[in-house]
CSV table of C-alpha atoms in Angstrom, one decimal:
chain,number,residue,atom,x,y,z
A,27,UNK,CA,19.3,-29.9,10.5
A,28,UNK,CA,21.2,-28.1,7.8
A,29,UNK,CA,20.6,-31.0,5.4
A,30,UNK,CA,16.9,-31.1,6.2
A,31,UNK,CA,16.7,-27.3,5.6
A,32,UNK,CA,18.5,-27.7,2.2
A,33,UNK,CA,16.0,-30.4,1.1
A,34,UNK,CA,13.0,-28.3,2.2
A,35,UNK,CA,14.4,-25.2,0.5
A,36,UNK,CA,15.0,-27.2,-2.7
A,37,UNK,CA,11.5,-28.6,-2.6
A,38,UNK,CA,10.1,-25.1,-2.5
A,39,UNK,CA,12.4,-23.7,-5.3
A,40,UNK,CA,13.4,-26.2,-8.0
A,41,UNK,CA,16.2,-24.0,-9.3
A,42,UNK,CA,18.0,-23.9,-5.9
A,43,UNK,CA,21.1,-26.0,-5.8
A,44,UNK,CA,23.9,-26.6,-3.2
A,45,UNK,CA,27.4,-25.4,-4.1
A,46,UNK,CA,29.7,-28.3,-5.1
A,47,UNK,CA,32.1,-27.4,-2.2
A,48,UNK,CA,29.4,-28.1,0.3
A,49,UNK,CA,29.6,-31.0,2.7
A,50,UNK,CA,26.0,-32.1,1.8
A,51,UNK,CA,26.4,-31.7,-2.0
A,52,UNK,CA,26.9,-35.4,-2.6
A,53,UNK,CA,24.3,-36.3,0.0
A,54,UNK,CA,21.6,-34.4,-1.9
A,55,UNK,CA,22.6,-36.3,-5.1
A,56,UNK,CA,23.6,-39.7,-3.9
A,57,UNK,CA,22.7,-39.9,-0.2
A,58,UNK,CA,26.4,-40.0,0.8
A,59,UNK,CA,28.1,-37.3,2.9
A,60,UNK,CA,31.2,-35.5,1.3
A,61,UNK,CA,33.3,-35.3,4.4
A,62,UNK,CA,36.1,-33.5,2.5
A,63,UNK,CA,33.7,-30.6,1.7
A,64,UNK,CA,33.1,-27.4,3.7
A,65,UNK,CA,31.3,-27.8,6.9
A,66,UNK,CA,29.2,-24.7,6.2
A,67,UNK,CA,26.0,-25.1,4.2
A,68,UNK,CA,26.5,-23.2,0.9
A,69,UNK,CA,24.0,-22.6,-1.8
A,70,UNK,CA,24.9,-21.6,-5.3
A,71,UNK,CA,23.0,-18.3,-4.5
A,72,UNK,CA,25.8,-17.5,-2.0
A,73,UNK,CA,27.5,-15.7,-4.9
A,74,UNK,CA,24.8,-13.0,-4.3
A,75,UNK,CA,26.4,-12.3,-1.0
A,76,UNK,CA,23.8,-13.7,1.3
A,77,UNK,CA,25.0,-16.0,4.2
A,78,UNK,CA,23.2,-19.1,5.2
A,79,UNK,CA,22.0,-17.6,8.5
A,80,UNK,CA,20.5,-14.5,6.8
A,81,UNK,CA,19.1,-16.5,3.9
A,82,UNK,CA,17.4,-18.9,6.3
A,83,UNK,CA,15.9,-15.9,8.2
A,84,UNK,CA,14.7,-14.2,5.1
A,85,UNK,CA,13.3,-17.4,3.6
A,86,UNK,CA,11.3,-18.2,6.7
A,87,UNK,CA,10.1,-14.6,6.9
A,88,UNK,CA,9.2,-14.4,3.2
A,89,UNK,CA,7.5,-17.7,3.0
A,90,UNK,CA,5.5,-17.4,6.2
A,91,UNK,CA,4.3,-13.9,5.3
A,92,UNK,CA,3.5,-14.8,1.7
A,93,UNK,CA,1.7,-18.0,2.8
A,94,UNK,CA,-0.3,-16.0,5.3
A,95,UNK,CA,-1.3,-13.3,2.7
A,96,UNK,CA,-2.1,-16.0,0.1
A,97,UNK,CA,-4.1,-18.1,2.5
A,98,UNK,CA,-6.2,-15.3,3.8
A,99,UNK,CA,-6.7,-14.0,0.2
A,100,UNK,CA,-8.0,-17.3,-1.1
A,101,UNK,CA,-11.3,-17.2,0.7
A,102,UNK,CA,-14.3,-19.1,-0.6
A,103,UNK,CA,-15.1,-20.3,-4.1
A,104,UNK,CA,-18.7,-20.8,-5.2
A,105,UNK,CA,-18.6,-24.3,-4.0
A,106,UNK,CA,-17.8,-22.9,-0.5
A,107,UNK,CA,-14.6,-24.9,-0.3
A,108,UNK,CA,-12.3,-23.4,2.5
A,109,UNK,CA,-8.9,-22.9,1.0
A,110,UNK,CA,-5.9,-23.6,3.3
A,111,UNK,CA,-2.3,-22.8,2.6
A,112,UNK,CA,-1.5,-26.4,1.3
A,113,UNK,CA,-4.6,-26.3,-0.9
A,114,UNK,CA,-3.4,-23.6,-3.2
A,115,UNK,CA,-2.6,-24.5,-6.8
A,116,UNK,CA,-1.7,-22.1,-9.7
A,117,UNK,CA,-4.7,-21.3,-11.7
A,118,UNK,CA,-7.2,-22.1,-8.9
A,119,UNK,CA,-10.6,-20.4,-9.5
A,120,UNK,CA,-11.4,-18.0,-6.7
A,121,UNK,CA,-12.4,-14.4,-6.2
A,122,UNK,CA,-10.2,-11.3,-5.9
A,123,UNK,CA,-11.6,-10.3,-2.5
A,124,UNK,CA,-8.5,-10.3,-0.4
A,125,UNK,CA,-8.3,-10.1,3.4
A,126,UNK,CA,-4.8,-8.8,4.2
A,127,UNK,CA,-3.3,-9.6,7.6
A,128,UNK,CA,-0.7,-8.1,9.9
A,129,UNK,CA,2.3,-10.4,9.4
A,130,UNK,CA,2.9,-10.7,13.2
A,131,UNK,CA,-0.4,-12.6,13.6
A,132,UNK,CA,0.5,-16.3,13.6
A,133,UNK,CA,-2.9,-17.5,12.4
A,134,UNK,CA,-3.8,-17.9,8.7
A,135,UNK,CA,-7.2,-18.3,7.1
A,136,UNK,CA,-8.5,-21.7,8.1
A,137,UNK,CA,-11.5,-23.7,9.2
A,138,UNK,CA,-10.6,-22.8,12.8
A,139,UNK,CA,-10.8,-19.1,11.9
A,140,UNK,CA,-14.0,-19.7,10.1
A,141,UNK,CA,-15.7,-20.5,13.4
A,142,UNK,CA,-15.0,-17.0,14.7
A,143,UNK,CA,-17.8,-15.3,12.7
A,144,UNK,CA,-20.7,-16.8,10.8
A,145,UNK,CA,-20.1,-16.4,7.1
A,146,UNK,CA,-22.4,-15.6,4.3
A,147,UNK,CA,-23.4,-18.9,2.5
A,148,UNK,CA,-25.3,-17.3,-0.4
A,149,UNK,CA,-23.9,-15.6,-3.6
A,150,UNK,CA,-24.2,-11.8,-3.5
A,151,UNK,CA,-27.6,-10.4,-4.3
A,152,UNK,CA,-26.4,-7.2,-5.9
A,153,UNK,CA,-29.8,-6.1,-7.2
A,154,UNK,CA,-32.0,-7.3,-4.4
A,155,UNK,CA,-33.8,-4.6,-2.3
A,156,UNK,CA,-32.9,-4.8,1.3
A,157,UNK,CA,-30.1,-7.4,1.0
A,158,UNK,CA,-27.4,-4.9,1.9
A,159,UNK,CA,-28.6,-4.3,5.4
A,160,UNK,CA,-25.8,-2.0,6.8
A,161,UNK,CA,-25.7,1.7,5.7
A,162,UNK,CA,-22.4,3.4,6.4
A,163,UNK,CA,-21.6,7.1,6.2
A,164,UNK,CA,-17.9,7.3,5.8
A,165,UNK,CA,-15.1,9.7,5.0
A,166,UNK,CA,-11.5,9.1,4.3
A,167,UNK,CA,-8.7,9.0,1.6
A,168,UNK,CA,-8.0,7.5,-1.7
A,169,UNK,CA,-4.9,7.8,-4.0
A,170,UNK,CA,-5.0,10.8,-6.3
A,171,UNK,CA,-3.6,9.0,-9.4
A,172,UNK,CA,-5.3,9.9,-12.7
A,173,UNK,CA,-2.8,11.2,-15.3
A,174,UNK,CA,0.9,10.6,-15.9
A,175,UNK,CA,3.5,13.0,-17.3
A,176,UNK,CA,7.3,13.0,-17.3
A,177,UNK,CA,7.6,14.1,-13.7
A,178,UNK,CA,4.8,12.1,-12.0
A,179,UNK,CA,6.7,8.8,-11.4
A,180,UNK,CA,10.0,10.6,-10.4
A,181,UNK,CA,8.2,12.7,-7.9
A,182,UNK,CA,6.4,9.8,-6.3
A,183,UNK,CA,9.7,7.9,-6.0
A,184,UNK,CA,11.4,10.9,-4.4
A,185,UNK,CA,9.2,11.0,-1.3
A,186,UNK,CA,6.1,9.3,0.2
A,187,UNK,CA,4.5,12.8,0.7
A,188,UNK,CA,4.6,13.2,-3.1
A,189,UNK,CA,2.1,10.3,-3.4
A,190,UNK,CA,-1.0,12.4,-3.0
A,191,UNK,CA,-4.2,11.3,-1.3
A,192,UNK,CA,-7.6,12.8,-2.0
A,193,UNK,CA,-10.3,13.3,0.5
A,194,UNK,CA,-13.5,11.4,-0.1
A,195,UNK,CA,-16.9,11.0,1.4
A,196,UNK,CA,-19.3,8.1,0.7
A,197,UNK,CA,-22.5,6.4,1.5
A,198,UNK,CA,-21.9,2.6,1.5
A,199,UNK,CA,-24.5,-0.2,1.6
A,200,UNK,CA,-22.9,-3.4,2.9
A,201,UNK,CA,-24.0,-6.8,3.8
A,202,UNK,CA,-23.6,-7.0,7.6
A,203,UNK,CA,-22.8,-10.8,7.4
A,204,UNK,CA,-19.2,-11.2,6.0
A,205,UNK,CA,-18.5,-13.7,3.3
A,206,UNK,CA,-14.8,-14.2,4.2
A,207,UNK,CA,-12.4,-13.6,7.1
A,208,UNK,CA,-8.8,-13.6,8.0
A,209,UNK,CA,-7.1,-13.4,11.4
A,210,UNK,CA,-7.6,-9.6,11.5
A,211,UNK,CA,-10.3,-8.6,9.1
A,212,UNK,CA,-13.7,-9.4,7.7
A,213,UNK,CA,-14.7,-9.1,4.1
A,214,UNK,CA,-18.3,-8.2,3.1
A,215,UNK,CA,-20.1,-7.5,-0.2
A,216,UNK,CA,-20.8,-3.8,-0.7
A,217,UNK,CA,-22.0,-1.2,-3.1
A,218,UNK,CA,-22.3,2.6,-3.0
A,219,UNK,CA,-25.4,4.8,-3.2
A,220,UNK,CA,-25.1,6.1,-6.8
A,221,UNK,CA,-23.2,3.3,-8.7
A,222,UNK,CA,-23.8,-0.1,-10.1
A,223,UNK,CA,-20.2,-1.1,-9.5
A,224,UNK,CA,-19.4,-3.9,-7.1
A,225,UNK,CA,-17.1,-3.6,-4.0
A,226,UNK,CA,-15.7,-5.4,-1.1
A,227,UNK,CA,-15.7,-3.8,2.3
A,228,UNK,CA,-13.1,-4.9,4.8
A,229,UNK,CA,-13.5,-4.2,8.5
A,230,UNK,CA,-11.2,-5.0,11.5
A,231,UNK,CA,-12.3,-7.6,14.0
A,232,UNK,CA,-10.8,-5.8,16.9
A,233,UNK,CA,-10.5,-2.2,17.9
A,234,UNK,CA,-7.3,-0.2,18.4
A,235,UNK,CA,-3.9,0.1,16.7
A,236,UNK,CA,-2.8,2.6,14.1
A,237,UNK,CA,-5.2,1.3,11.4
A,238,UNK,CA,-5.4,4.5,9.3
A,239,UNK,CA,-1.7,4.8,9.1
A,240,UNK,CA,-1.3,1.3,7.9
A,241,UNK,CA,-4.1,1.8,5.3
A,242,UNK,CA,-2.6,5.1,4.1
A,243,UNK,CA,0.8,3.5,3.7
A,244,UNK,CA,-0.8,0.6,1.8
A,245,UNK,CA,-2.6,3.0,-0.5
A,246,UNK,CA,0.6,5.0,-1.2
A,247,UNK,CA,2.4,1.7,-2.1
A,248,UNK,CA,-0.4,0.7,-4.5
A,249,UNK,CA,-0.4,4.2,-6.1
A,250,UNK,CA,3.3,4.0,-6.7
A,251,UNK,CA,2.9,0.5,-8.3
A,252,UNK,CA,0.1,2.0,-10.5
A,253,UNK,CA,2.4,4.9,-11.6
A,254,UNK,CA,5.1,2.3,-12.5
A,255,UNK,CA,2.4,0.4,-14.5
A,256,UNK,CA,1.3,3.6,-16.3
A,257,UNK,CA,4.8,4.1,-17.6
A,258,UNK,CA,5.4,0.4,-18.3
A,259,UNK,CA,2.2,0.2,-20.4
A,260,UNK,CA,2.9,3.4,-22.3
A,261,UNK,CA,6.4,2.2,-23.2
A,262,UNK,CA,5.1,-1.1,-24.6
A,263,UNK,CA,2.5,0.7,-26.7
A,264,UNK,CA,-1.0,0.1,-27.8
A,265,UNK,CA,-0.4,-3.5,-28.9
A,266,UNK,CA,0.2,-4.5,-25.3
A,267,UNK,CA,-2.8,-5.1,-22.9
A,268,UNK,CA,-2.0,-3.0,-19.8
A,269,UNK,CA,-1.2,-4.4,-16.5
A,270,UNK,CA,-3.1,-2.7,-13.6
A,271,UNK,CA,-3.2,-2.6,-9.8
A,272,UNK,CA,-6.3,-2.5,-7.7
A,273,UNK,CA,-6.2,0.5,-5.4
A,274,UNK,CA,-8.1,0.6,-2.1
A,275,UNK,CA,-9.9,3.5,-0.4
A,276,UNK,CA,-9.3,4.0,3.4
A,277,UNK,CA,-12.3,5.2,5.3
A,278,UNK,CA,-13.6,5.9,8.8
A,279,UNK,CA,-17.2,5.4,9.7
A,280,UNK,CA,-18.8,8.6,10.8
A,281,UNK,CA,-18.4,9.2,14.5
A,282,UNK,CA,-16.6,6.0,15.1
A,283,UNK,CA,-13.0,7.3,15.6
A,284,UNK,CA,-10.0,5.0,15.1
A,285,UNK,CA,-12.2,1.9,15.8
A,286,UNK,CA,-14.2,2.6,12.7
A,287,UNK,CA,-11.5,2.3,10.1
A,288,UNK,CA,-12.6,0.3,7.0
A,289,UNK,CA,-11.3,-0.1,3.5
A,290,UNK,CA,-13.2,-0.4,0.2
A,291,UNK,CA,-11.9,-2.0,-3.0
A,292,UNK,CA,-13.4,-3.2,-6.3
A,293,UNK,CA,-14.8,-6.7,-6.4
A,294,UNK,CA,-13.3,-8.7,-9.3
A,295,UNK,CA,-14.3,-12.3,-9.9
A,296,UNK,CA,-12.2,-14.6,-11.9
A,297,UNK,CA,-9.3,-17.0,-11.9
A,298,UNK,CA,-6.6,-16.1,-9.3
A,299,UNK,CA,-2.9,-16.7,-10.2
A,300,UNK,CA,0.2,-15.9,-8.2
A,301,UNK,CA,3.0,-14.9,-10.6
A,302,UNK,CA,5.8,-14.2,-8.2
A,303,UNK,CA,6.6,-14.1,-4.5
A,304,UNK,CA,8.8,-12.1,-2.1
A,305,UNK,CA,11.5,-14.9,-2.1
A,306,UNK,CA,12.0,-15.3,-5.8
A,307,UNK,CA,9.2,-17.8,-6.6
A,308,UNK,CA,8.2,-17.5,-10.3
A,309,UNK,CA,5.1,-18.9,-11.9
A,310,UNK,CA,6.4,-21.5,-14.4
A,311,UNK,CA,3.9,-20.9,-17.2
A,312,UNK,CA,4.9,-19.1,-20.4
A,313,UNK,CA,1.7,-17.0,-20.7
A,314,UNK,CA,1.6,-13.4,-21.9
A,315,UNK,CA,0.5,-12.1,-18.5
A,316,UNK,CA,3.2,-14.0,-16.6
A,317,UNK,CA,5.9,-12.7,-18.9
A,318,UNK,CA,4.6,-9.2,-18.5
A,319,UNK,CA,4.5,-9.5,-14.7
A,320,UNK,CA,8.2,-10.8,-14.5
A,321,UNK,CA,9.3,-8.0,-16.8
A,322,UNK,CA,7.3,-5.4,-14.9
A,323,UNK,CA,9.2,-6.3,-11.6
A,324,UNK,CA,12.5,-5.9,-13.5
A,325,UNK,CA,11.4,-2.6,-15.0
A,326,UNK,CA,10.5,-1.1,-11.6
A,327,UNK,CA,14.1,-1.8,-10.4
A,328,UNK,CA,15.7,-0.4,-13.5
A,329,UNK,CA,13.5,2.6,-13.8
A,330,UNK,CA,14.1,3.6,-10.2
A,331,UNK,CA,17.9,3.2,-10.6
A,332,UNK,CA,17.9,0.4,-8.1
A,333,UNK,CA,15.8,2.1,-5.4
A,334,UNK,CA,12.6,0.1,-5.7
A,335,UNK,CA,11.5,-3.4,-6.8
A,336,UNK,CA,7.9,-4.4,-6.9
A,337,UNK,CA,7.3,-8.1,-6.3
A,338,UNK,CA,4.8,-10.6,-4.9
A,339,UNK,CA,2.6,-10.1,-8.0
A,340,UNK,CA,-0.8,-11.9,-8.1
A,341,UNK,CA,-4.3,-11.2,-9.3
A,342,UNK,CA,-7.0,-12.0,-11.8
A,343,UNK,CA,-5.9,-11.6,-15.3
A,344,UNK,CA,-4.1,-8.3,-15.7
A,345,UNK,CA,-5.7,-6.9,-12.5
A,346,UNK,CA,-3.0,-7.3,-9.8
A,347,UNK,CA,-3.4,-6.8,-6.1
A,348,UNK,CA,-1.4,-6.7,-2.8
A,349,UNK,CA,2.0,-6.0,-4.3
A,350,UNK,CA,5.1,-5.7,-2.2
A,351,UNK,CA,7.7,-2.9,-2.7
A,352,UNK,CA,11.3,-3.7,-1.7
A,353,UNK,CA,13.1,-0.4,-1.1
A,354,UNK,CA,16.8,0.5,-0.8
A,355,UNK,CA,15.8,3.3,1.7
A,356,UNK,CA,14.6,1.5,4.8
A,357,UNK,CA,12.6,4.6,5.8
A,358,UNK,CA,10.2,4.2,2.9
A,359,UNK,CA,6.8,2.5,3.5
A,360,UNK,CA,7.6,2.0,7.2
A,361,UNK,CA,4.3,0.1,7.8
A,362,UNK,CA,5.0,-2.5,5.1
A,363,UNK,CA,6.3,-5.5,7.1
A,364,UNK,CA,6.9,-7.5,3.9
A,365,UNK,CA,9.6,-5.1,2.6
A,366,UNK,CA,12.9,-7.1,2.5
A,367,UNK,CA,14.9,-4.2,1.3
A,368,UNK,CA,18.0,-4.9,-0.7
A,369,UNK,CA,17.8,-8.7,0.1
A,370,UNK,CA,14.5,-8.6,-1.8
A,371,UNK,CA,16.5,-7.4,-4.8
A,372,UNK,CA,18.8,-10.5,-4.5
A,373,UNK,CA,15.9,-12.9,-4.2
A,374,UNK,CA,14.4,-11.5,-7.4
A,375,UNK,CA,17.6,-11.6,-9.5
A,376,UNK,CA,18.4,-15.2,-8.2
A,377,UNK,CA,15.5,-16.6,-10.3
A,378,UNK,CA,14.7,-13.9,-12.9
A,379,UNK,CA,15.3,-14.7,-16.5
A,380,UNK,CA,14.9,-11.8,-19.0
A,381,UNK,CA,12.3,-12.3,-21.6
A,382,UNK,CA,11.4,-10.4,-24.8
A,383,UNK,CA,9.7,-7.6,-22.9
A,384,UNK,CA,12.8,-6.9,-20.8
A,385,UNK,CA,14.8,-6.8,-24.0
A,386,UNK,CA,12.2,-4.6,-25.7
A,387,UNK,CA,12.6,-2.1,-22.8
A,388,UNK,CA,16.4,-2.4,-23.1
A,389,UNK,CA,16.7,-3.3,-19.4
A,390,UNK,CA,20.4,-3.5,-18.5
A,391,UNK,CA,20.5,-4.9,-15.0
A,392,UNK,CA,21.4,-8.7,-14.5
A,393,UNK,CA,21.9,-11.3,-11.8
A,394,UNK,CA,25.6,-11.1,-12.5
A,395,UNK,CA,25.6,-7.4,-11.7
A,396,UNK,CA,23.6,-8.1,-8.6
A,397,UNK,CA,26.3,-10.7,-7.5
A,398,UNK,CA,29.0,-8.2,-8.0
A,399,UNK,CA,27.1,-5.3,-6.4
A,400,UNK,CA,27.8,-3.1,-9.4
A,401,UNK,CA,24.7,-2.3,-11.5
A,402,UNK,CA,24.4,-0.8,-14.9
A,403,UNK,CA,21.1,1.0,-15.6
A,404,UNK,CA,19.4,2.3,-18.8
A,405,UNK,CA,20.2,6.0,-18.8
A,406,UNK,CA,17.2,7.7,-20.4
A,407,UNK,CA,13.5,6.9,-20.7
A,408,UNK,CA,11.1,8.6,-23.3
A,409,UNK,CA,8.4,10.8,-21.8
A,410,UNK,CA,4.9,9.3,-22.1
A,411,UNK,CA,1.5,11.0,-22.2
A,412,UNK,CA,-0.7,8.2,-23.7
A,413,UNK,CA,-2.1,6.4,-20.6
A,414,UNK,CA,-4.5,7.6,-17.9
A,415,UNK,CA,-6.6,6.2,-15.1
A,416,UNK,CA,-10.4,6.3,-14.9
A,417,UNK,CA,-11.4,9.5,-13.2
A,418,UNK,CA,-13.6,7.6,-10.7
A,419,UNK,CA,-11.7,7.7,-7.4
A,420,UNK,CA,-13.2,4.3,-6.6
A,421,UNK,CA,-12.1,2.7,-9.8
A,422,UNK,CA,-8.8,4.2,-11.1
A,423,UNK,CA,-8.6,1.5,-13.8
A,424,UNK,CA,-5.7,2.1,-16.2
A,425,UNK,CA,-6.9,2.9,-19.7
A,426,UNK,CA,-5.2,4.0,-22.9
A,427,UNK,CA,-5.9,7.6,-23.7
A,428,UNK,CA,-7.2,6.7,-27.2
A,429,UNK,CA,-9.8,4.4,-25.7
A,430,UNK,CA,-10.8,6.6,-22.8
A,431,UNK,CA,-14.4,7.9,-22.8
A,432,UNK,CA,-14.8,11.7,-22.6
A,433,UNK,CA,-17.6,14.2,-22.3
A,434,UNK,CA,-17.7,18.0,-22.6
A,435,UNK,CA,-20.0,17.9,-19.5
A,436,UNK,CA,-17.0,16.7,-17.4
A,437,UNK,CA,-14.1,18.4,-18.9
A,438,UNK,CA,-10.7,16.9,-18.2
A,439,UNK,CA,-12.1,13.6,-17.0
A,440,UNK,CA,-11.6,10.2,-18.5
A,441,UNK,CA,-13.7,7.1,-18.0
A,442,UNK,CA,-13.4,3.3,-18.4
A,443,UNK,CA,-16.0,1.2,-20.1
A,444,UNK,CA,-17.7,0.3,-16.8
A,445,UNK,CA,-18.0,3.8,-15.4
A,446,UNK,CA,-18.9,5.6,-18.6
A,447,UNK,CA,-22.5,4.5,-18.8
A,448,UNK,CA,-23.1,5.2,-15.1
A,449,UNK,CA,-22.7,8.9,-15.7
A,450,UNK,CA,-26.1,8.9,-17.4
A,451,UNK,CA,-27.6,5.9,-15.6
A,452,UNK,CA,-27.5,7.9,-12.3
A,453,UNK,CA,-28.4,11.3,-13.8
A,454,UNK,CA,-31.4,13.1,-12.2
A,455,UNK,CA,-33.1,16.4,-12.3
A,456,UNK,CA,-32.6,18.7,-9.3
A,457,UNK,CA,-34.0,22.2,-8.4
A,458,UNK,CA,-31.9,25.2,-7.8
A,459,UNK,CA,-33.6,27.9,-5.6
A,460,UNK,CA,-31.0,30.6,-6.3
A,461,UNK,CA,-32.0,33.7,-8.4
A,462,UNK,CA,-35.5,35.0,-9.0
A,463,UNK,CA,-37.2,31.6,-9.2
A,464,UNK,CA,-36.7,27.9,-8.7
A,465,UNK,CA,-35.4,26.1,-11.8
A,466,UNK,CA,-34.3,22.7,-12.8
A,467,UNK,CA,-30.9,21.5,-13.6
A,468,UNK,CA,-29.5,18.0,-14.5
A,469,UNK,CA,-26.9,16.4,-12.4
A,470,UNK,CA,-25.0,13.1,-12.5
A,471,UNK,CA,-25.0,11.7,-9.0
A,472,UNK,CA,-22.5,9.1,-10.1
A,473,UNK,CA,-20.0,11.7,-11.1
A,474,UNK,CA,-20.1,13.5,-7.7
A,475,UNK,CA,-19.9,10.3,-5.8
A,476,UNK,CA,-17.0,9.2,-7.9
A,477,UNK,CA,-15.2,12.3,-6.9
A,478,UNK,CA,-16.1,11.9,-3.2
A,479,UNK,CA,-18.2,15.1,-3.3
A,480,UNK,CA,-21.7,15.8,-2.2
A,481,UNK,CA,-24.4,16.2,-4.9
A,482,UNK,CA,-24.7,20.0,-5.6
A,483,UNK,CA,-27.9,21.9,-4.6
A,484,UNK,CA,-27.3,24.7,-7.1
A,485,UNK,CA,-27.2,24.7,-10.9
A,486,UNK,CA,-23.8,25.2,-12.7
A,487,UNK,CA,-24.3,28.9,-13.2
A,488,UNK,CA,-25.0,29.7,-9.6
A,489,UNK,CA,-22.2,27.3,-8.4
A,490,UNK,CA,-19.7,29.2,-10.6
A,491,UNK,CA,-20.9,32.5,-9.2
A,492,UNK,CA,-20.6,31.2,-5.6
A,493,UNK,CA,-17.0,31.9,-4.3
A,494,UNK,CA,-17.4,29.1,-1.7
A,495,UNK,CA,-17.6,26.5,-4.5
A,496,UNK,CA,-14.4,25.8,-6.4
A,497,UNK,CA,-14.6,26.0,-10.2
A,498,UNK,CA,-13.2,22.5,-10.4
A,499,UNK,CA,-16.2,21.0,-8.7
A,500,UNK,CA,-18.6,23.3,-10.5
A,501,UNK,CA,-17.6,22.4,-14.0
A,502,UNK,CA,-16.4,18.9,-13.4
A,503,UNK,CA,-12.8,19.8,-12.9
A,504,UNK,CA,-9.8,20.0,-15.2
A,505,UNK,CA,-7.4,17.7,-13.5
A,506,UNK,CA,-5.8,16.7,-16.8
A,507,UNK,CA,-4.7,20.3,-17.5
A,508,UNK,CA,-3.8,21.0,-13.9
A,509,UNK,CA,-1.7,17.9,-13.6
A,510,UNK,CA,0.5,18.9,-16.5
A,511,UNK,CA,3.7,20.8,-15.6
A,512,UNK,CA,5.1,23.6,-17.8
A,513,UNK,CA,7.1,22.2,-20.6
A,514,UNK,CA,6.3,18.5,-19.9
A,515,UNK,CA,5.1,17.8,-23.4
A,516,UNK,CA,8.1,19.3,-25.0
A,517,UNK,CA,10.7,17.0,-23.2
A,518,UNK,CA,11.7,13.9,-25.2
A,519,UNK,CA,13.2,11.9,-22.3
A,520,UNK,CA,13.7,11.8,-18.6
A,521,UNK,CA,16.8,10.6,-16.9
A,522,UNK,CA,16.8,7.7,-14.4
A,523,UNK,CA,20.2,8.9,-13.0
A,524,UNK,CA,18.4,11.1,-10.5
A,525,UNK,CA,17.9,7.9,-8.5
A,526,UNK,CA,19.9,5.9,-6.0
A,527,UNK,CA,23.6,6.3,-6.6
């Protein structure tokens, strides 16, 4: 059985080798058993301090959960081919419309699952009147990640409660017939009332459970990954195309209670690629995005002083989704069943080879240090204020500050190329009935929807004079200025030593 496991393990990871002292070492090479060797199955990775029993347990857990996540994510291509776990190949064309599953559910996405609910067979009709036949009034939370200063990432690493969530209210138009499903959730095409952006709405098949807690924990993990990416991109400079993470919004249908929990995320078509897995799998290509993804995982470990490591990177181009965060503190991200803790660190360093990006960032940690259990980290990191996220709470795309679109009508806000024209596209004239007479004022419905706020019924002057309306919502907010801490721009570096040890 041990020999069978060794062969199966090696088939999944070409770099895995048995230790020469092992009884089965010659068997794997020549078919003959080395009876003089050790009777215990030993891998060369054993120098990382992981026993065969624990390694087997972790491999099975990591592979099964990763396969389940990947299988349910790879839904349908335009040819309506149902993707099963064994069908996946790097570079397969699919659509980034994932259906995450609870890992304790044994079923993965398959033809058998497909029979549970009838699925949409037509491509989405984004502009067709009446095609979105389900109107949803929802309220919930989304990550409050917009700007980045020298304390943002450190504060978020310090405690989950420092990863702030914003309240949001939305009107969503969804297709009642889902286009994909997993064991636990359904995915449907969706759009919002005052936006031309495309979304995916995910609903649970069955009622019950702590759905909102799971979704909130998932959002916090995504927000922390985005904060890591903000600093990673800024350190590499303007010549580097930024990595980004899709962030979901957790919502509850109006009046539905816990049974009405849904999530909303951007719909992104394109070629799906898996760059790494929980158990050390690395995409073999030498492309720019793959090198950046591997270096990013290494950076998260180094920047957090060995407290976090982001892995299981996959997505369309530089838009990544469904990351996993391994944590040294077992009390962080309690609802993330894929967190392998410090064993996840070992899996990463077993296969990681530093590239030019790791060297440019002067990353110090190595697999040899992991084997010895004695890490050496980069001491100081320069402060960065050159990267922001799109101010739309439903987008949050990472953009370089120099490329961000800005308007005096929305002071302190920054917009990506997709959201910027929608500010005017969904601008309308409203009537304010305050004062001596009714008068007109212009308002961007897209802006207020993007902030999760209702469209105002008063002009700016009367909103500013109304003490029940905050000045932030009245003038478009000044989140950029409010997010800066005193003296943050004058500091030249931030220490990583506040972490871990």
